[in-house]
């Protein structure tokens, strides 16, 4: 990924363009950790886009058939995400 795409990734999965300063990752429940979870809903396929939960610094990825498709869908989601709805 390019630096611009890395910024878009952070914005997509966290709602911000930069990571916090060291030591600022703490919440009441402990340190903030990035999570990737697998979508297990029926009807997901290679056309399904990833889903982000910016409040939890988490993304849900469908079970794509290849890494190339996953990258393409992730880039699509990153470039066309509109933020909060």
PDB file of N, CA and C in Angstrom:
ATOM      1  N   UNK A   1       0.826  -1.186   0.000  1.00  0.00           N
ATOM      2  CA  UNK A   1       0.000   0.000   0.000  1.00  0.00           C
ATOM      3  C   UNK A   1       0.869   1.249   0.000  1.00  0.00           C
ATOM      4  N   UNK A   2       0.382   2.286  -0.668  1.00  0.00           N
ATOM      5  CA  UNK A   2       1.080   3.567  -0.656  1.00  0.00           C
ATOM      6  C   UNK A   2       0.799   4.275   0.669  1.00  0.00           C
ATOM      7  N   UNK A   3       1.532   5.349   0.944  1.00  0.00           N
ATOM      8  CA  UNK A   3       1.264   6.115   2.170  1.00  0.00           C
ATOM      9  C   UNK A   3      -0.146   6.694   2.152  1.00  0.00           C
ATOM     10  N   UNK A   4      -0.614   7.145   0.988  1.00  0.00           N
ATOM     11  CA  UNK A   4      -1.982   7.671   0.875  1.00  0.00           C
ATOM     12  C   UNK A   4      -3.007   6.581   1.190  1.00  0.00           C
ATOM     13  N   UNK A   5      -2.758   5.378   0.709  1.00  0.00           N
ATOM     14  CA  UNK A   5      -3.679   4.272   0.984  1.00  0.00           C
ATOM     15  C   UNK A   5      -3.644   3.870   2.455  1.00  0.00           C
ATOM     16  N   UNK A   6      -2.504   3.974   3.086  1.00  0.00           N
ATOM     17  CA  UNK A   6      -2.415   3.687   4.526  1.00  0.00           C
ATOM     18  C   UNK A   6      -3.245   4.690   5.326  1.00  0.00           C
ATOM     19  N   UNK A   7      -3.202   5.943   4.920  1.00  0.00           N
ATOM     20  CA  UNK A   7      -4.020   6.972   5.580  1.00  0.00           C
ATOM     21  C   UNK A   7      -5.500   6.672   5.360  1.00  0.00           C
ATOM     22  N   UNK A   8      -5.869   6.304   4.138  1.00  0.00           N
ATOM     23  CA  UNK A   8      -7.262   5.947   3.850  1.00  0.00           C
ATOM     24  C   UNK A   8      -7.701   4.738   4.666  1.00  0.00           C
ATOM     25  N   UNK A   9      -6.799   3.774   4.857  1.00  0.00           N
ATOM     26  CA  UNK A   9      -7.118   2.600   5.665  1.00  0.00           C
ATOM     27  C   UNK A   9      -7.415   2.998   7.098  1.00  0.00           C
ATOM     28  N   UNK A  10      -6.560   3.836   7.670  1.00  0.00           N
ATOM     29  CA  UNK A  10      -6.811   4.301   9.042  1.00  0.00           C
ATOM     30  C   UNK A  10      -8.139   5.037   9.135  1.00  0.00           C
ATOM     31  N   UNK A  11      -8.402   5.880   8.151  1.00  0.00           N
ATOM     32  CA  UNK A  11      -9.662   6.633   8.152  1.00  0.00           C
ATOM     33  C   UNK A  11     -10.854   5.692   8.025  1.00  0.00           C
ATOM     34  N   UNK A  12     -10.724   4.653   7.212  1.00  0.00           N
ATOM     35  CA  UNK A  12     -11.804   3.689   7.028  1.00  0.00           C
ATOM     36  C   UNK A  12     -12.079   2.891   8.302  1.00  0.00           C
ATOM     37  N   UNK A  13     -11.031   2.377   8.938  1.00  0.00           N
ATOM     38  CA  UNK A  13     -11.259   1.482  10.071  1.00  0.00           C
ATOM     39  C   UNK A  13     -11.242   2.167  11.428  1.00  0.00           C
ATOM     40  N   UNK A  14     -10.798   3.436  11.483  1.00  0.00           N
ATOM     41  CA  UNK A  14     -10.718   4.110  12.779  1.00  0.00           C
ATOM     42  C   UNK A  14     -11.338   5.493  12.779  1.00  0.00           C
ATOM     43  N   UNK A  15     -11.597   6.053  11.593  1.00  0.00           N
ATOM     44  CA  UNK A  15     -12.213   7.368  11.522  1.00  0.00           C
ATOM     45  C   UNK A  15     -11.234   8.509  11.683  1.00  0.00           C
ATOM     46  N   UNK A  16      -9.955   8.205  11.715  1.00  0.00           N
ATOM     47  CA  UNK A  16      -8.911   9.224  11.862  1.00  0.00           C
ATOM     48  C   UNK A  16      -7.805   8.930  10.865  1.00  0.00           C
ATOM     49  N   UNK A  17      -7.007   9.929  10.566  1.00  0.00           N
ATOM     50  CA  UNK A  17      -5.950   9.737   9.573  1.00  0.00           C
ATOM     51  C   UNK A  17      -4.589   9.433  10.197  1.00  0.00           C
ATOM     52  N   UNK A  18      -4.515   9.503  11.519  1.00  0.00           N
ATOM     53  CA  UNK A  18      -3.244   9.239  12.198  1.00  0.00           C
ATOM     54  C   UNK A  18      -3.480   8.387  13.431  1.00  0.00           C
ATOM     55  N   UNK A  19      -2.459   7.649  13.802  1.00  0.00           N
ATOM     56  CA  UNK A  19      -2.500   6.900  15.046  1.00  0.00           C
ATOM     57  C   UNK A  19      -2.203   7.853  16.199  1.00  0.00           C
ATOM     58  N   UNK A  20      -2.678   7.546  17.401  1.00  0.00           N
ATOM     59  CA  UNK A  20      -2.389   8.424  18.536  1.00  0.00           C
ATOM     60  C   UNK A  20      -0.917   8.332  18.943  1.00  0.00           C
ATOM     61  N   UNK A  21      -0.491   9.309  19.687  1.00  0.00           N
ATOM     62  CA  UNK A  21       0.876   9.314  20.206  1.00  0.00           C
ATOM     63  C   UNK A  21       1.069   8.117  21.132  1.00  0.00           C
ATOM     64  N   UNK A  22       2.298   7.610  21.251  1.00  0.00           N
ATOM     65  CA  UNK A  22       2.543   6.495  22.171  1.00  0.00           C
ATOM     66  C   UNK A  22       2.044   6.813  23.574  1.00  0.00           C
ATOM     67  N   UNK A  23       1.442   5.840  24.208  1.00  0.00           N
ATOM     68  CA  UNK A  23       0.910   6.025  25.553  1.00  0.00           C
ATOM     69  C   UNK A  23      -0.515   6.562  25.581  1.00  0.00           C
ATOM     70  N   UNK A  24      -1.075   6.919  24.433  1.00  0.00           N
ATOM     71  CA  UNK A  24      -2.426   7.475  24.380  1.00  0.00           C
ATOM     72  C   UNK A  24      -3.454   6.441  23.908  1.00  0.00           C
ATOM     73  N   UNK A  25      -3.072   5.183  23.925  1.00  0.00           N
ATOM     74  CA  UNK A  25      -3.942   4.114  23.425  1.00  0.00           C
ATOM     75  C   UNK A  25      -4.848   3.541  24.505  1.00  0.00           C
ATOM     76  N   UNK A  26      -4.813   4.074  25.700  1.00  0.00           N
ATOM     77  CA  UNK A  26      -5.553   3.476  26.811  1.00  0.00           C
ATOM     78  C   UNK A  26      -7.002   3.951  26.862  1.00  0.00           C
ATOM     79  N   UNK A  27      -7.889   3.035  27.222  1.00  0.00           N
ATOM     80  CA  UNK A  27      -9.292   3.346  27.489  1.00  0.00           C
ATOM     81  C   UNK A  27      -9.622   2.789  28.866  1.00  0.00           C
ATOM     82  N   UNK A  28     -10.868   2.929  29.292  1.00  0.00           N
ATOM     83  CA  UNK A  28     -11.274   2.370  30.579  1.00  0.00           C
ATOM     84  C   UNK A  28     -11.148   0.847  30.601  1.00  0.00           C
ATOM     85  N   UNK A  29     -11.263   0.220  29.432  1.00  0.00           N
ATOM     86  CA  UNK A  29     -11.184  -1.235  29.331  1.00  0.00           C
ATOM     87  C   UNK A  29      -9.772  -1.737  29.012  1.00  0.00           C
ATOM     88  N   UNK A  30      -8.795  -0.850  28.898  1.00  0.00           N
ATOM     89  CA  UNK A  30      -7.429  -1.249  28.589  1.00  0.00           C
ATOM     90  C   UNK A  30      -6.979  -0.646  27.276  1.00  0.00           C
ATOM     91  N   UNK A  31      -5.897  -1.179  26.710  1.00  0.00           N
ATOM     92  CA  UNK A  31      -5.366  -0.605  25.466  1.00  0.00           C
ATOM     93  C   UNK A  31      -6.280  -0.864  24.274  1.00  0.00           C
ATOM     94  N   UNK A  32      -6.289   0.085  23.347  1.00  0.00           N
ATOM     95  CA  UNK A  32      -7.042  -0.063  22.102  1.00  0.00           C
ATOM     96  C   UNK A  32      -6.273  -1.011  21.203  1.00  0.00           C
ATOM     97  N   UNK A  33      -6.944  -2.014  20.675  1.00  0.00           N
ATOM     98  CA  UNK A  33      -6.305  -2.980  19.790  1.00  0.00           C
ATOM     99  C   UNK A  33      -7.094  -3.065  18.495  1.00  0.00           C
ATOM    100  N   UNK A  34      -6.379  -3.131  17.378  1.00  0.00           N
ATOM    101  CA  UNK A  34      -7.008  -3.286  16.083  1.00  0.00           C
ATOM    102  C   UNK A  34      -7.498  -4.719  15.942  1.00  0.00           C
ATOM    103  N   UNK A  35      -8.751  -4.880  15.460  1.00  0.00           N
ATOM    104  CA  UNK A  35      -9.323  -6.217  15.310  1.00  0.00           C
ATOM    105  C   UNK A  35      -9.823  -6.424  13.886  1.00  0.00           C
ATOM    106  N   UNK A  36      -9.552  -7.612  13.375  1.00  0.00           N
ATOM    107  CA  UNK A  36     -10.121  -8.049  12.104  1.00  0.00           C
ATOM    108  C   UNK A  36     -10.972  -9.265  12.421  1.00  0.00           C
ATOM    109  N   UNK A  37     -12.246  -9.195  12.054  1.00  0.00           N
ATOM    110  CA  UNK A  37     -13.129 -10.329  12.286  1.00  0.00           C
ATOM    111  C   UNK A  37     -13.679 -10.829  10.962  1.00  0.00           C
ATOM    112  N   UNK A  38     -14.040 -12.078  10.941  1.00  0.00           N
ATOM    113  CA  UNK A  38     -14.577 -12.715   9.741  1.00  0.00           C
ATOM    114  C   UNK A  38     -16.093 -12.575   9.729  1.00  0.00           C
ATOM    115  N   UNK A  39     -16.642 -12.142   8.599  1.00  0.00           N
ATOM    116  CA  UNK A  39     -18.091 -12.048   8.447  1.00  0.00           C
ATOM    117  C   UNK A  39     -18.611 -13.463   8.253  1.00  0.00           C
ATOM    118  N   UNK A  40     -19.611 -13.833   9.028  1.00  0.00           N
ATOM    119  CA  UNK A  40     -20.162 -15.182   8.928  1.00  0.00           C
ATOM    120  C   UNK A  40     -21.624 -15.184   8.474  1.00  0.00           C
ATOM    121  N   UNK A  41     -22.093 -14.048   7.959  1.00  0.00           N
ATOM    122  CA  UNK A  41     -23.476 -13.946   7.508  1.00  0.00           C
ATOM    123  C   UNK A  41     -23.662 -14.680   6.184  1.00  0.00           C
ATOM    124  N   UNK A  42     -24.829 -15.228   5.994  1.00  0.00           N
ATOM    125  CA  UNK A  42     -25.150 -15.861   4.721  1.00  0.00           C
ATOM    126  C   UNK A  42     -25.260 -14.806   3.631  1.00  0.00           C
ATOM    127  N   UNK A  43     -24.936 -15.202   2.430  1.00  0.00           N
ATOM    128  CA  UNK A  43     -25.048 -14.276   1.306  1.00  0.00           C
ATOM    129  C   UNK A  43     -23.798 -13.468   1.045  1.00  0.00           C
ATOM    130  N   UNK A  44     -22.766 -13.647   1.854  1.00  0.00           N
ATOM    131  CA  UNK A  44     -21.516 -12.938   1.564  1.00  0.00           C
ATOM    132  C   UNK A  44     -20.779 -13.685   0.464  1.00  0.00           C
ATOM    133  N   UNK A  45     -20.145 -12.924  -0.413  1.00  0.00           N
ATOM    134  CA  UNK A  45     -19.379 -13.518  -1.504  1.00  0.00           C
ATOM    135  C   UNK A  45     -18.257 -12.566  -1.880  1.00  0.00           C
ATOM    136  N   UNK A  46     -17.626 -12.819  -3.003  1.00  0.00           N
ATOM    137  CA  UNK A  46     -16.492 -11.987  -3.419  1.00  0.00           C
ATOM    138  C   UNK A  46     -16.887 -10.557  -3.760  1.00  0.00           C
ATOM    139  N   UNK A  47     -18.167 -10.272  -3.932  1.00  0.00           N
ATOM    140  CA  UNK A  47     -18.615  -8.916  -4.246  1.00  0.00           C
ATOM    141  C   UNK A  47     -18.913  -8.100  -2.985  1.00  0.00           C
ATOM    142  N   UNK A  48     -18.951  -8.736  -1.830  1.00  0.00           N
ATOM    143  CA  UNK A  48     -19.266  -8.054  -0.576  1.00  0.00           C
ATOM    144  C   UNK A  48     -18.081  -7.207  -0.122  1.00  0.00           C
ATOM    145  N   UNK A  49     -18.356  -5.974   0.270  1.00  0.00           N
ATOM    146  CA  UNK A  49     -17.299  -5.079   0.745  1.00  0.00           C
ATOM    147  C   UNK A  49     -17.055  -5.268   2.239  1.00  0.00           C
ATOM    148  N   UNK A  50     -15.844  -4.973   2.705  1.00  0.00           N
ATOM    149  CA  UNK A  50     -15.567  -5.014   4.140  1.00  0.00           C
ATOM    150  C   UNK A  50     -16.410  -3.969   4.876  1.00  0.00           C
ATOM    151  N   UNK A  51     -16.603  -4.209   6.150  1.00  0.00           N
ATOM    152  CA  UNK A  51     -17.380  -3.309   6.997  1.00  0.00           C
ATOM    153  C   UNK A  51     -16.488  -2.841   8.137  1.00  0.00           C
ATOM    154  N   UNK A  52     -16.512  -1.536   8.418  1.00  0.00           N
ATOM    155  CA  UNK A  52     -15.680  -0.987   9.492  1.00  0.00           C
ATOM    156  C   UNK A  52     -16.540  -0.546  10.671  1.00  0.00           C
ATOM    157  N   UNK A  53     -15.983  -0.723  11.860  1.00  0.00           N
ATOM    158  CA  UNK A  53     -16.581  -0.220  13.104  1.00  0.00           C
ATOM    159  C   UNK A  53     -15.551   0.733  13.711  1.00  0.00           C
ATOM    160  N   UNK A  54     -15.653   2.017  13.338  1.00  0.00           N
ATOM    161  CA  UNK A  54     -14.623   2.977  13.735  1.00  0.00           C
ATOM    162  C   UNK A  54     -14.555   3.190  15.245  1.00  0.00           C
ATOM    163  N   UNK A  55     -15.663   3.051  15.946  1.00  0.00           N
ATOM    164  CA  UNK A  55     -15.646   3.243  17.404  1.00  0.00           C
ATOM    165  C   UNK A  55     -14.829   2.161  18.099  1.00  0.00           C
ATOM    166  N   UNK A  56     -14.706   1.005  17.455  1.00  0.00           N
ATOM    167  CA  UNK A  56     -14.013  -0.125  18.063  1.00  0.00           C
ATOM    168  C   UNK A  56     -12.694  -0.453  17.365  1.00  0.00           C
ATOM    169  N   UNK A  57     -12.288   0.359  16.354  1.00  0.00           N
ATOM    170  CA  UNK A  57     -11.054   0.130  15.599  1.00  0.00           C
ATOM    171  C   UNK A  57     -11.046  -1.306  15.080  1.00  0.00           C
ATOM    172  N   UNK A  58     -12.118  -1.646  14.354  1.00  0.00           N
ATOM    173  CA  UNK A  58     -12.340  -3.020  13.918  1.00  0.00           C
ATOM    174  C   UNK A  58     -12.887  -3.047  12.492  1.00  0.00           C
ATOM    175  N   UNK A  59     -12.488  -4.056  11.716  1.00  0.00           N
ATOM    176  CA  UNK A  59     -13.101  -4.278  10.412  1.00  0.00           C
ATOM    177  C   UNK A  59     -13.579  -5.723  10.326  1.00  0.00           C
ATOM    178  N   UNK A  60     -14.639  -5.922   9.555  1.00  0.00           N
ATOM    179  CA  UNK A  60     -15.165  -7.256   9.279  1.00  0.00           C
ATOM    180  C   UNK A  60     -14.876  -7.576   7.818  1.00  0.00           C
ATOM    181  N   UNK A  61     -14.217  -8.708   7.595  1.00  0.00           N
ATOM    182  CA  UNK A  61     -13.889  -9.129   6.245  1.00  0.00           C
ATOM    183  C   UNK A  61     -14.671 -10.389   5.884  1.00  0.00           C
ATOM    184  N   UNK A  62     -15.328 -10.394   4.733  1.00  0.00           N
ATOM    185  CA  UNK A  62     -15.966 -11.622   4.256  1.00  0.00           C
ATOM    186  C   UNK A  62     -14.897 -12.653   3.883  1.00  0.00           C
ATOM    187  N   UNK A  63     -15.261 -13.903   3.769  1.00  0.00           N
ATOM    188  CA  UNK A  63     -14.288 -14.933   3.376  1.00  0.00           C
ATOM    189  C   UNK A  63     -14.042 -14.901   1.864  1.00  0.00           C
ATOM    190  N   UNK A  64     -13.166 -14.025   1.421  1.00  0.00           N
ATOM    191  CA  UNK A  64     -12.870 -13.879  -0.002  1.00  0.00           C
ATOM    192  C   UNK A  64     -12.142 -15.113  -0.524  1.00  0.00           C
ATOM    193  N   UNK A  65     -12.287 -15.358  -1.827  1.00  0.00           N
ATOM    194  CA  UNK A  65     -11.675 -16.547  -2.427  1.00  0.00           C
ATOM    195  C   UNK A  65     -10.194 -16.366  -2.725  1.00  0.00           C
ATOM    196  N   UNK A  66      -9.707 -15.127  -2.707  1.00  0.00           N
ATOM    197  CA  UNK A  66      -8.274 -14.901  -2.945  1.00  0.00           C
ATOM    198  C   UNK A  66      -7.822 -13.604  -2.275  1.00  0.00           C
ATOM    199  N   UNK A  67      -6.535 -13.495  -2.077  1.00  0.00           N
ATOM    200  CA  UNK A  67      -5.969 -12.288  -1.481  1.00  0.00           C
ATOM    201  C   UNK A  67      -6.122 -11.099  -2.425  1.00  0.00           C
ATOM    202  N   UNK A  68      -6.041 -11.338  -3.729  1.00  0.00           N
ATOM    203  CA  UNK A  68      -6.188 -10.254  -4.713  1.00  0.00           C
ATOM    204  C   UNK A  68      -7.590  -9.645  -4.654  1.00  0.00           C
ATOM    205  N   UNK A  69      -8.606 -10.479  -4.505  1.00  0.00           N
ATOM    206  CA  UNK A  69      -9.982  -9.974  -4.397  1.00  0.00           C
ATOM    207  C   UNK A  69     -10.153  -9.215  -3.092  1.00  0.00           C
ATOM    208  N   UNK A  70      -9.580  -9.735  -2.013  1.00  0.00           N
ATOM    209  CA  UNK A  70      -9.676  -9.042  -0.729  1.00  0.00           C
ATOM    210  C   UNK A  70      -9.053  -7.652  -0.828  1.00  0.00           C
ATOM    211  N   UNK A  71      -7.876  -7.552  -1.433  1.00  0.00           N
ATOM    212  CA  UNK A  71      -7.220  -6.256  -1.564  1.00  0.00           C
ATOM    213  C   UNK A  71      -8.070  -5.298  -2.405  1.00  0.00           C
ATOM    214  N   UNK A  72      -8.629  -5.798  -3.499  1.00  0.00           N
ATOM    215  CA  UNK A  72      -9.458  -4.952  -4.366  1.00  0.00           C
ATOM    216  C   UNK A  72     -10.697  -4.441  -3.628  1.00  0.00           C
ATOM    217  N   UNK A  73     -11.369  -5.309  -2.894  1.00  0.00           N
ATOM    218  CA  UNK A  73     -12.569  -4.901  -2.143  1.00  0.00           C
ATOM    219  C   UNK A  73     -12.213  -3.947  -1.001  1.00  0.00           C
ATOM    220  N   UNK A  74     -11.100  -4.187  -0.352  1.00  0.00           N
ATOM    221  CA  UNK A  74     -10.671  -3.296   0.729  1.00  0.00           C
ATOM    222  C   UNK A  74     -10.331  -1.915   0.181  1.00  0.00           C
ATOM    223  N   UNK A  75      -9.614  -1.865  -0.937  1.00  0.00           N
ATOM    224  CA  UNK A  75      -9.297  -0.576  -1.555  1.00  0.00           C
ATOM    225  C   UNK A  75     -10.562   0.152  -1.997  1.00  0.00           C
ATOM    226  N   UNK A  76     -11.527  -0.584  -2.533  1.00  0.00           N
ATOM    227  CA  UNK A  76     -12.805   0.036  -2.931  1.00  0.00           C
ATOM    228  C   UNK A  76     -13.488   0.643  -1.721  1.00  0.00           C
ATOM    229  N   UNK A  77     -13.571  -0.113  -0.640  1.00  0.00           N
ATOM    230  CA  UNK A  77     -14.213   0.396   0.577  1.00  0.00           C
ATOM    231  C   UNK A  77     -13.483   1.611   1.127  1.00  0.00           C
ATOM    232  N   UNK A  78     -12.163   1.587   1.095  1.00  0.00           N
ATOM    233  CA  UNK A  78     -11.368   2.700   1.607  1.00  0.00           C
ATOM    234  C   UNK A  78     -11.568   3.961   0.775  1.00  0.00           C
ATOM    235  N   UNK A  79     -11.596   3.811  -0.534  1.00  0.00           N
ATOM    236  CA  UNK A  79     -11.701   4.978  -1.412  1.00  0.00           C
ATOM    237  C   UNK A  79     -13.101   5.562  -1.463  1.00  0.00           C
ATOM    238  N   UNK A  80     -14.115   4.749  -1.238  1.00  0.00           N
ATOM    239  CA  UNK A  80     -15.478   5.230  -1.383  1.00  0.00           C
ATOM    240  C   UNK A  80     -16.242   5.339  -0.069  1.00  0.00           C
ATOM    241  N   UNK A  81     -15.552   5.137   1.047  1.00  0.00           N
ATOM    242  CA  UNK A  81     -16.254   5.311   2.318  1.00  0.00           C
ATOM    243  C   UNK A  81     -16.554   6.792   2.527  1.00  0.00           C
ATOM    244  N   UNK A  82     -17.699   7.051   3.136  1.00  0.00           N
ATOM    245  CA  UNK A  82     -18.131   8.443   3.303  1.00  0.00           C
ATOM    246  C   UNK A  82     -18.086   8.896   4.752  1.00  0.00           C
ATOM    247  N   UNK A  83     -17.573   8.067   5.620  1.00  0.00           N
ATOM    248  CA  UNK A  83     -17.533   8.447   7.028  1.00  0.00           C
ATOM    249  C   UNK A  83     -18.802   8.044   7.732  1.00  0.00           C
ATOM    250  N   UNK A  84     -19.159   8.794   8.722  1.00  0.00           N
ATOM    251  CA  UNK A  84     -20.319   8.455   9.559  1.00  0.00           C
ATOM    252  C   UNK A  84     -21.607   8.647   8.773  1.00  0.00           C
ATOM    253  N   UNK A  85     -22.548   7.728   8.968  1.00  0.00           N
ATOM    254  CA  UNK A  85     -23.869   7.852   8.334  1.00  0.00           C
ATOM    255  C   UNK A  85     -24.953   7.740   9.369  1.00  0.00           C
TER     256      UNK A  85
END
